[in-house]
Short mmCIF file of C-alpha atoms and ligand atoms in Angstrom, two decimals:
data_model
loop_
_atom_site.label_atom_id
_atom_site.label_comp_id
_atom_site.label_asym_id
_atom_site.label_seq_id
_atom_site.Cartn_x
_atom_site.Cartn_y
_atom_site.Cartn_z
CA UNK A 1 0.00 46.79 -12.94
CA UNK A 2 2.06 44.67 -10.22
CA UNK A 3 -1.44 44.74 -8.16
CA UNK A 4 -3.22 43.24 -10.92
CA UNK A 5 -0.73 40.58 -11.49
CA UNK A 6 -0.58 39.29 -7.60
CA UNK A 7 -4.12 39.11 -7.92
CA UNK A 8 -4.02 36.79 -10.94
CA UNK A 9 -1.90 34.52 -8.91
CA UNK A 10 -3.89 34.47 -6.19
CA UNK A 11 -6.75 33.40 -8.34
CA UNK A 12 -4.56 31.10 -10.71
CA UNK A 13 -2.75 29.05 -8.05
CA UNK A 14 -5.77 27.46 -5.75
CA UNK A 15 -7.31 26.64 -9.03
CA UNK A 16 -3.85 24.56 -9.71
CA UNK A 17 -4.00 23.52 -6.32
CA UNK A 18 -7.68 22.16 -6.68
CA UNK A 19 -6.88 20.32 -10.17
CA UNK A 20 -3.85 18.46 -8.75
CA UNK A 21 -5.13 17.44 -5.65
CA UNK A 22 -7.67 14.38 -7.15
CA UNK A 23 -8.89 13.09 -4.18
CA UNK A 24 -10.11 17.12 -3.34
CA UNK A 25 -11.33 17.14 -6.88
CA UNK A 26 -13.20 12.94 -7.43
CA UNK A 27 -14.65 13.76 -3.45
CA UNK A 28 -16.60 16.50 -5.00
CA UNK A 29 -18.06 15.07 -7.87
CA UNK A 30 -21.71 14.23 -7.67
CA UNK A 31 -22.58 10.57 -6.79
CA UNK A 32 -22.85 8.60 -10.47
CA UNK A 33 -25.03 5.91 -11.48
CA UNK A 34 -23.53 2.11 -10.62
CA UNK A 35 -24.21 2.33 -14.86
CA UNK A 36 -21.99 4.86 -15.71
CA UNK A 37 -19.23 3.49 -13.14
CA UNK A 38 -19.09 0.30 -15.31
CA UNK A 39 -18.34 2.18 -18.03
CA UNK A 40 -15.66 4.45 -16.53
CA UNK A 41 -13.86 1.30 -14.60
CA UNK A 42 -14.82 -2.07 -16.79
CA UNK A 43 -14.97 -4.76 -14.07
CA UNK A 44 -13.37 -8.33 -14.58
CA UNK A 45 -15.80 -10.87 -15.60
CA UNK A 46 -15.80 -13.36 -13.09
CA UNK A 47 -15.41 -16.87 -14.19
CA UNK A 48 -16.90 -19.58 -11.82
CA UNK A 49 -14.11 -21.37 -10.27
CA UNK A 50 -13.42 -24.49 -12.62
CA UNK A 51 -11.76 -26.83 -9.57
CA UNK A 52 -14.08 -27.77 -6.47
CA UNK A 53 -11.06 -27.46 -4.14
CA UNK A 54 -8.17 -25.68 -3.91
CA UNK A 55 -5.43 -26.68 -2.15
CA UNK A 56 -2.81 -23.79 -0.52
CA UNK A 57 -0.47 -24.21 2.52
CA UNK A 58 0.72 -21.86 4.58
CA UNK A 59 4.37 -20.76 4.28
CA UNK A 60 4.36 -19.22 7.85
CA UNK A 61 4.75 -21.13 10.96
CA UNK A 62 1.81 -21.80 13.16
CA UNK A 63 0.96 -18.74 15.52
CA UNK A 64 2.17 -19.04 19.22
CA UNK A 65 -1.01 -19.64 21.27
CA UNK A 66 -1.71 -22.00 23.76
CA UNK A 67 -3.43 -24.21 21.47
CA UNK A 68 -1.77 -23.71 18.55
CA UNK A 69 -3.47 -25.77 15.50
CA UNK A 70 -4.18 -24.20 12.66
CA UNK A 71 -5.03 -26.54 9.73
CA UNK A 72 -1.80 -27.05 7.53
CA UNK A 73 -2.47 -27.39 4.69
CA UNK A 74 -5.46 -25.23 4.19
CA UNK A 75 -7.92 -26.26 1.45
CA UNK A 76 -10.90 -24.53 0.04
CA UNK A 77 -14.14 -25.77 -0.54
CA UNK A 78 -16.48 -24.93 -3.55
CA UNK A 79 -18.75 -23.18 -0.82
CA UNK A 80 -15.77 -21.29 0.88
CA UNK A 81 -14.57 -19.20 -2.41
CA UNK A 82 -18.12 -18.71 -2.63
CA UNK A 83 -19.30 -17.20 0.41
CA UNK A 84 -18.28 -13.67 2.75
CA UNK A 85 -19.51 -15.76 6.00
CA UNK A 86 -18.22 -18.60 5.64
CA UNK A 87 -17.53 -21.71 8.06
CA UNK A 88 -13.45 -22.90 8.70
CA UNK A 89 -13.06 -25.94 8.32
CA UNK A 90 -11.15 -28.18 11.27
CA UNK A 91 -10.29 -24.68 13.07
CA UNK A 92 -11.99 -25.74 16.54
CA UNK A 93 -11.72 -29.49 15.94
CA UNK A 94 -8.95 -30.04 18.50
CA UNK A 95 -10.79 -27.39 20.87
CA UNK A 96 -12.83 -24.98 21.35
CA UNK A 97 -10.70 -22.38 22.04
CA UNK A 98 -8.41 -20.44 19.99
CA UNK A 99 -6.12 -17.88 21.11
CA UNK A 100 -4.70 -14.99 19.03
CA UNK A 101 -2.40 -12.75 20.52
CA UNK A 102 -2.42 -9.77 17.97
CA UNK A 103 1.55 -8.42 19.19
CA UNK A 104 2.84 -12.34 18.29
CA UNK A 105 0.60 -12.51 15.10
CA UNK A 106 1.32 -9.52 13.80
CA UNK A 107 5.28 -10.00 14.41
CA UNK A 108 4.74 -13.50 11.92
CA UNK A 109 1.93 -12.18 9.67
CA UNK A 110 3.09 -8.79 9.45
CA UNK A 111 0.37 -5.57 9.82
CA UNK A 112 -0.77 -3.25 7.31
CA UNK A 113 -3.41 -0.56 7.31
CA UNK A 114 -5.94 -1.83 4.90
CA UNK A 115 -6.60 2.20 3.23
CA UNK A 116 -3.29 4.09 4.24
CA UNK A 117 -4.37 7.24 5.61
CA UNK A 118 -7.86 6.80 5.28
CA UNK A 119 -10.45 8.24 7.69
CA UNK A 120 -13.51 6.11 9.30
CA UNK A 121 -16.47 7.53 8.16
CA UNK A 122 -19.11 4.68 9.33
CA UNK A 123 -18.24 2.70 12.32
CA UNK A 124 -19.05 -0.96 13.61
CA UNK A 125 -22.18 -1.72 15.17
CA UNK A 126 -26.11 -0.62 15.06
CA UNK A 127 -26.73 1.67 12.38
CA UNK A 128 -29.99 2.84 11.59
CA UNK A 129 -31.66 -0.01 12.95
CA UNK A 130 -29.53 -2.58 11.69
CA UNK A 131 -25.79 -3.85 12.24
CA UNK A 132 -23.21 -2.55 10.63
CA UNK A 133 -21.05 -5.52 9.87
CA UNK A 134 -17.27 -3.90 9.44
CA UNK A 135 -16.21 -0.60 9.64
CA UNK A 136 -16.00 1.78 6.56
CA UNK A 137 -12.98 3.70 5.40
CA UNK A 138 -12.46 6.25 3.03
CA UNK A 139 -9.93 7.86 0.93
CA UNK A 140 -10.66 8.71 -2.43
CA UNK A 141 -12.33 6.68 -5.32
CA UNK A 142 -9.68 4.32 -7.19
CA UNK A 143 -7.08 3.80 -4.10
CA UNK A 144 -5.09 0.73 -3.80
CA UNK A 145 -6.55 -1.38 -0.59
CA UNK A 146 -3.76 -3.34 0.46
CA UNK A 147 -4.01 -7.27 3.05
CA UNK A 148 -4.05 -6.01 6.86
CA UNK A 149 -1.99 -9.65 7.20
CA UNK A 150 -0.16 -12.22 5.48
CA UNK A 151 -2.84 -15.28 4.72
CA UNK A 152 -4.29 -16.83 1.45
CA UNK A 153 -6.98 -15.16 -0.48
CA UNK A 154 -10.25 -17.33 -0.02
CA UNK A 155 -12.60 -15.55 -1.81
CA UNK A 156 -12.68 -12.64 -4.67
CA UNK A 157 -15.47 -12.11 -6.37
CA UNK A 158 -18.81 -10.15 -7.22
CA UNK A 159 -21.28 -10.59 -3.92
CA UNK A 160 -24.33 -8.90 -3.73
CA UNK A 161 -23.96 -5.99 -1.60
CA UNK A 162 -21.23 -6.42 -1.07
CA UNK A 163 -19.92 -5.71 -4.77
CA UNK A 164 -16.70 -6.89 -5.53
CA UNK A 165 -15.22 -8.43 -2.12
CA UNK A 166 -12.00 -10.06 -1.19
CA UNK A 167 -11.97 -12.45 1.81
CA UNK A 168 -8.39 -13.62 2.87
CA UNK A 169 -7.89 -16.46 5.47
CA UNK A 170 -4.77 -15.47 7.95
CA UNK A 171 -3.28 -17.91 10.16
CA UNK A 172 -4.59 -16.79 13.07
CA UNK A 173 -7.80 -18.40 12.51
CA UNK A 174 -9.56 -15.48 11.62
CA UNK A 175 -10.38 -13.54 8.59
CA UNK A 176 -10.40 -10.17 6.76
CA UNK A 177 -12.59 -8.90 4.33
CA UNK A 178 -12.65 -5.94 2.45
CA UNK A 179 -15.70 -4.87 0.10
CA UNK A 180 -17.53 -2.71 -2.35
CA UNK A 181 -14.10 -2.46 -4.43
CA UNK A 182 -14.20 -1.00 -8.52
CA UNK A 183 -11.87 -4.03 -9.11
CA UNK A 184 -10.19 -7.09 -7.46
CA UNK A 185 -6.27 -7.26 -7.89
CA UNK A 186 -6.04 -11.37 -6.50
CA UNK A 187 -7.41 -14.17 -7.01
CA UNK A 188 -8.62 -17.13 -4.74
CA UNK A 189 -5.31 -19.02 -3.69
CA UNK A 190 -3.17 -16.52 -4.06
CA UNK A 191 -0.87 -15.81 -0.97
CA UNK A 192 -0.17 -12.27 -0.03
CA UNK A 193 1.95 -10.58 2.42
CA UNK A 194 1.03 -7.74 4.51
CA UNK A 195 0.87 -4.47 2.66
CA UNK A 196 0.54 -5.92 -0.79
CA UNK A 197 -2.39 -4.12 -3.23
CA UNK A 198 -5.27 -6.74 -3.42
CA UNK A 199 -8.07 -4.29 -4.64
CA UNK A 200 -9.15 -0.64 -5.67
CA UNK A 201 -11.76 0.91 -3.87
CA UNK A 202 -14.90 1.71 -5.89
CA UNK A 203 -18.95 1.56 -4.78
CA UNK A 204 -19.64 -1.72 -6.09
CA UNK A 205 -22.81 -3.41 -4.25
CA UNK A 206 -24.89 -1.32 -1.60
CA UNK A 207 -22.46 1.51 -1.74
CA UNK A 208 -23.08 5.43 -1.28
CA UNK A 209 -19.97 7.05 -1.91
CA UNK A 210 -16.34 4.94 -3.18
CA UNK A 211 -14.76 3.66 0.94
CA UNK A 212 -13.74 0.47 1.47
CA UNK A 213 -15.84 -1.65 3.96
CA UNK A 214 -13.94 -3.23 6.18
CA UNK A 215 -14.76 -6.95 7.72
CA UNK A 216 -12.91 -9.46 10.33
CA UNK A 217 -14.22 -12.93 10.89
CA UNK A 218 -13.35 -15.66 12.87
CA UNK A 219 -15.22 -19.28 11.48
CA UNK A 220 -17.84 -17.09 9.12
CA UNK A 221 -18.60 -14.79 12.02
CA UNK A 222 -18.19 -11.03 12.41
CA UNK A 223 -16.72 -9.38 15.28
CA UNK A 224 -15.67 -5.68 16.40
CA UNK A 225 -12.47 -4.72 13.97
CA UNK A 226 -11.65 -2.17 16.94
CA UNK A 227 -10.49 -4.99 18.76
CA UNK A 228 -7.38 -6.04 16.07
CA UNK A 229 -6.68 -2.01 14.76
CA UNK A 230 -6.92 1.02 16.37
CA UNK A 231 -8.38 2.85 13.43
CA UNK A 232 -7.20 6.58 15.08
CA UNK A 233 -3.62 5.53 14.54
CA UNK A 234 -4.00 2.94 12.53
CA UNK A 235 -1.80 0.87 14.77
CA UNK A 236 -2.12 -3.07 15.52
CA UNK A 237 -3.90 -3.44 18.87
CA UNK A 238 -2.02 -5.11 21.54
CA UNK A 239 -4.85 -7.39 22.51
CA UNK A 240 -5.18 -11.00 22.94
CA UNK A 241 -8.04 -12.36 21.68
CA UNK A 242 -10.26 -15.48 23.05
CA UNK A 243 -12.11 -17.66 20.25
CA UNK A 244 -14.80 -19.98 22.28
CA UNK A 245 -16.60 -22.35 20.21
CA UNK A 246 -20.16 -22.65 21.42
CA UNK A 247 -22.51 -24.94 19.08
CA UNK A 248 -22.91 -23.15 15.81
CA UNK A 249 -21.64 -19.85 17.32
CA UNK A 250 -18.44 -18.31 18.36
CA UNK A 251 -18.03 -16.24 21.85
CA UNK A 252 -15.39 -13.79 21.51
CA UNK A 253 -13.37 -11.79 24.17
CA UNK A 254 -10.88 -9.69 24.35
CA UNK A 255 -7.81 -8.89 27.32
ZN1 ZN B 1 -19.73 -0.71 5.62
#
């Protein structure tokens, strides 16, 4: 008798186990269709944006570099809520250089993780023949993605596929984006701080499995997120990084 009830326990418990622990249980589930996830998680319909410009300032002061300009206020153009790459307007028109260093940013802008506790499961760089623009992190499906930095949302919208996609302008200079999300939580203007939810992530756009896809930008281009986080311990990097403005591109280094 007392043998037969231990061994119900050990049955019964791991099956409670399993049932509680959702991410165990939604990380199993068979990939749906993109169709039945609009069913399960309605997205916002997005309204075009009725204004041409919007108009935000910064409530931080300007980062400590040794060119320090970053365009106060900022405004947004039609084309900038509309577009992941996207050019910044006046950001090298004093120079052509912009310095970040992260420690000194990060102090005034604050640093989050942008999935807490989530694992990389697709890093930057060539991927089957073609570059992988961000790096992809993954929890489980429906987890709140929070702004790696204080800044101004630029863009938050549906974008091919990149499904639904925030962009948010930091004062740095450069930008973060964060992608393929089962709904938006901001909207263009809108100022976060670091840490605060901006998104859920889903597989909206060219998605295999619910991860957020992780972006940072400086003037509409992409560079190497390893060089602002170090996604093992999900830590601010210490690095200083070096912006150079060269004709319609931007050279990018790292110390
Ligand atoms: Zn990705």
């Amino acid at each position: 008798m007392y043998r037969y009830s231990v061994l119900r326990y050990i049955i019964i418990l791991p099956a409670f186990w399993f049932l509680l622990s959702g991410c165990a249980t939604k990380e199993k589930v068979s990939p749906i269709s993109s169709e039945a996830l609009k069913k399960l998680h309605p997205l916002p319909i997005y309204t075009p944006i009725p204004a041409p410009i919007y108009t935000v300032s910064f409530p931080y002061r300007p980062v400590r570099d040794i060119e320090a300009r970053i365009v106060i206020p900022e405004t947004f153009s039609a084309s900038e809520t509309a577009h992941v790459s996207s050019k910044h307007k006046g950001l090298f028109d004093r120079s052509s250089r912009l310095v970040v260093e992260l420690p000194v940013f990060g102090k005034e802008a604050g640093f989050a993780f942008p999935l807490p506790g989530a694992k990389v499961i697709s890093p930057y760089g060539k991927r089957r023949g073609r570059m992988h623009s961000g790096i992809d992190l993954k929890t489980c499906p429906n987890d709140t993605i929070v702004a790696a930095f204080a800044g101004v949302v630029r863009m938050s919208k549906r974008y091919g596929a990149y499904g639904n996609v925030i962009v948010i302008r930091h004062q740095s200079g450069f930008e973060t984006v964060y992608s393929h999300n089962v709904k938006n939580l901001v909207k263009v203007g809108e100022h976060v701080s670091a840490g605060d939810p901006i998104a859920l992530t889903g597989r909206t756009g060219r998605a295999t499995t619910e991860h957020l896809h992780f972006e940072v930008r400086v003037n509409g281009q992409y560079f190497d997120p390893n060089w602002v986080i170090d996604f093992q311990n999900r830590t601010l990097k210490d690095n200083k990084l070096l912006f150079v403005k060269t004709g319609n591109s931007v050279k990018i280094t790292v110390s």
